[in-house]
XYZ file of C-alpha atoms in Angstrom:
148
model
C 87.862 100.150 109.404
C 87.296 99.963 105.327
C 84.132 98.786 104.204
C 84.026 95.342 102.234
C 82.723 97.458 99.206
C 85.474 100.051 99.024
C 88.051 97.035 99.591
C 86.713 95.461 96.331
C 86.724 98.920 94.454
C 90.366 99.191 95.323
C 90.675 95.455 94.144
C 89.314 96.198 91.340
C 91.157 98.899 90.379
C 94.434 97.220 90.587
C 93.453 94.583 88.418
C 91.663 96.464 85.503
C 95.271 97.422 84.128
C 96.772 94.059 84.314
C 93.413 92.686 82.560
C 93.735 95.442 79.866
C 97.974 95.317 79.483
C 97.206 90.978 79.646
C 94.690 91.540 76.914
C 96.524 94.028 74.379
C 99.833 91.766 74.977
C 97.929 88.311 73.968
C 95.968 90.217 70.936
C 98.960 91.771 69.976
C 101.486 89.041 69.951
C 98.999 85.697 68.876
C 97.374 87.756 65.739
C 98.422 86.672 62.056
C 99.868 89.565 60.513
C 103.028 91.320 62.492
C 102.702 94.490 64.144
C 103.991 97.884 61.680
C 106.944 99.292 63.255
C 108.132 102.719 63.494
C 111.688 101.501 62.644
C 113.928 98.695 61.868
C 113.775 95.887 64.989
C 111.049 98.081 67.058
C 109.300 95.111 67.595
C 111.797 94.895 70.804
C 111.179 97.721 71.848
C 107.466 96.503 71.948
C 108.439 93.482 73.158
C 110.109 95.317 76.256
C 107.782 97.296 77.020
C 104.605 95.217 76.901
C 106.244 92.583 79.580
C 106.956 95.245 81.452
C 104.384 96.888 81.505
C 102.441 93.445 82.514
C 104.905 92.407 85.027
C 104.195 96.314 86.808
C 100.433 95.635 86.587
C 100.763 92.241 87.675
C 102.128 92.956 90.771
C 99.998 96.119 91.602
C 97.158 93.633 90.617
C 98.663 90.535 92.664
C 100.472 92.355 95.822
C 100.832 88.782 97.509
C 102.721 87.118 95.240
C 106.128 86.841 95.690
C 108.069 87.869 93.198
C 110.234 85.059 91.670
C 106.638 83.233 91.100
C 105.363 86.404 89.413
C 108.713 85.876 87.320
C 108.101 82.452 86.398
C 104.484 82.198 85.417
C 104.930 85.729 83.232
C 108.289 83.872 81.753
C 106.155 81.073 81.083
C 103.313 83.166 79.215
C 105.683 84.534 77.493
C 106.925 81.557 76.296
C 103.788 80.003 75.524
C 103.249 83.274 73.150
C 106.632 82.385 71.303
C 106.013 79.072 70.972
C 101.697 79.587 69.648
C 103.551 82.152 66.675
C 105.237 78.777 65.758
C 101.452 77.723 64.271
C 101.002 80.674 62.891
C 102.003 80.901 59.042
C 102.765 84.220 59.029
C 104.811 84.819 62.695
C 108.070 82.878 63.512
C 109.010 82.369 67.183
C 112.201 84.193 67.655
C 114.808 83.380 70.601
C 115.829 87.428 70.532
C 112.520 88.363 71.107
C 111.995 85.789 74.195
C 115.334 87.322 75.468
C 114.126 90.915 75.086
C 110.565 89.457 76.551
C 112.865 88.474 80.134
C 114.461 91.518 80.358
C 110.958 93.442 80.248
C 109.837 91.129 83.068
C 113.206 92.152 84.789
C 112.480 95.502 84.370
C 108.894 95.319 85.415
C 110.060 93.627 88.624
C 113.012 96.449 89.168
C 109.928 99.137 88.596
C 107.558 97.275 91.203
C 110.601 97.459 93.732
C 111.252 101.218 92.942
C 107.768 102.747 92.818
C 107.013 100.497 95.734
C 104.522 102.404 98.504
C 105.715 103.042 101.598
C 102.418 102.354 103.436
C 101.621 99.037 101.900
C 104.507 97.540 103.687
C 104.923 98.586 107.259
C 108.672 99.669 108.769
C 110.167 96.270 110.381
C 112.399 99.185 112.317
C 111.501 99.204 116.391
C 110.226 102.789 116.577
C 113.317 104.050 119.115
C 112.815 105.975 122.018
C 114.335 109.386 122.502
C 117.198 110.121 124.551
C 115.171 112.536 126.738
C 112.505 109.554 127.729
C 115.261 107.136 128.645
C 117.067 109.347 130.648
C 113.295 110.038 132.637
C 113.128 106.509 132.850
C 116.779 105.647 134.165
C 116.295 108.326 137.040
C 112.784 106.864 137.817
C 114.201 103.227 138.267
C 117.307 104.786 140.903
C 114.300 107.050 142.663
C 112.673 104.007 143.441
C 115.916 102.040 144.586
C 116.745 104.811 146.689
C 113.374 104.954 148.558
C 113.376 100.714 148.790
C-alpha cells in the first residue's frame, strides 16, 4: 500500500506544472506591454501553445475531472483574460486570438487522451480464459455427470 506522504509527493508533482504553465499564461497575457514576437502573428502561435500546454497540465494535475468541465472552466479563463486586456490601454481583446485560445484547449484535451497511461485507468475487458482451461473444465463437469 502507498504511504500518505509519497501520495502527496506524487500530488504534488502533478500540480507544480499546471501552477507554473497557470502562472506564466496569466503574467504573460494580463501585463501592459505585448509580448515581442519572432514573426508576424506569432502571438497565435503563443496563444496555442500556452492553452495547451495548461489544458495538458491541468488534467495531469486534476485526473478526476471530466473533461468537458476541464473545457469549460479553461474556456472561461481564457475568456476572462480577453476580456481584462479590454482595461488595459495598451492590449485589445481580439476574437482571433480567443479562437486560436479554443483550439489550444482542444489540442490539450486531444494530447491528454493520447499520452494517456495505461495503468491509471484499469482494462474494463473481462480477462478471458484460455481455450486449454475451458476445455479442463467442460470434461470436469461430464466426469462428474457420469459418476452421478
Amino acid at each position: 500500500m502507498t504511504s500518505e506522504p509519497t501520495m502527496k509527493y506524487r500530488q504534488a508533482r502533478r500540480m507544480v506544472p499546471f501552477g507554473l504553465a497557470l502562472l506564466f499564461l496569466t503574467v504573460m497575457a494580463l501585463k501592459d506591454s505585448p509580448n515581442s514576437q519572432l514573426y508576424l502573428g506569432a502571438d497565435k502561435l503563443y496563444h496555442w501553445i500556452g492553452f495547451s500546454v495548461l489544458t495538458y497540465t491541468a488534467h495531469r494535475a486534476l485526473p478526476r475531472v471530466r473533461l468537458g468541465s476541464l473545457f469549460v472552466w479553461i474556456l472561461v479563463g481564457a475568456a476572462s483574460i480577453e476580456l481584462l486586456q479590454a482595461l488595459s490601454p495598451s492590449r485589445i481583446p481580439s476574437l482571433a486570438d480567443m479562437t486560436v485560445n479554443i483550439i489550444g484547449i482542444m489540442t490539450g484535451l486531444g494530447a491528454t487522451q493520447l499520452f494517456q497511461t495505461k495503468h491509471l485507468e484499469p482494462s474494463r475487458r473481462r480477462r478471458r480464459s484460455s481455450g486449454k482451461k475451458r476445455r479442463h473444465r467442460i470434461k470436469d463437469e461430464q466426469h462428474r455427470e457420469d459418476l452421478s
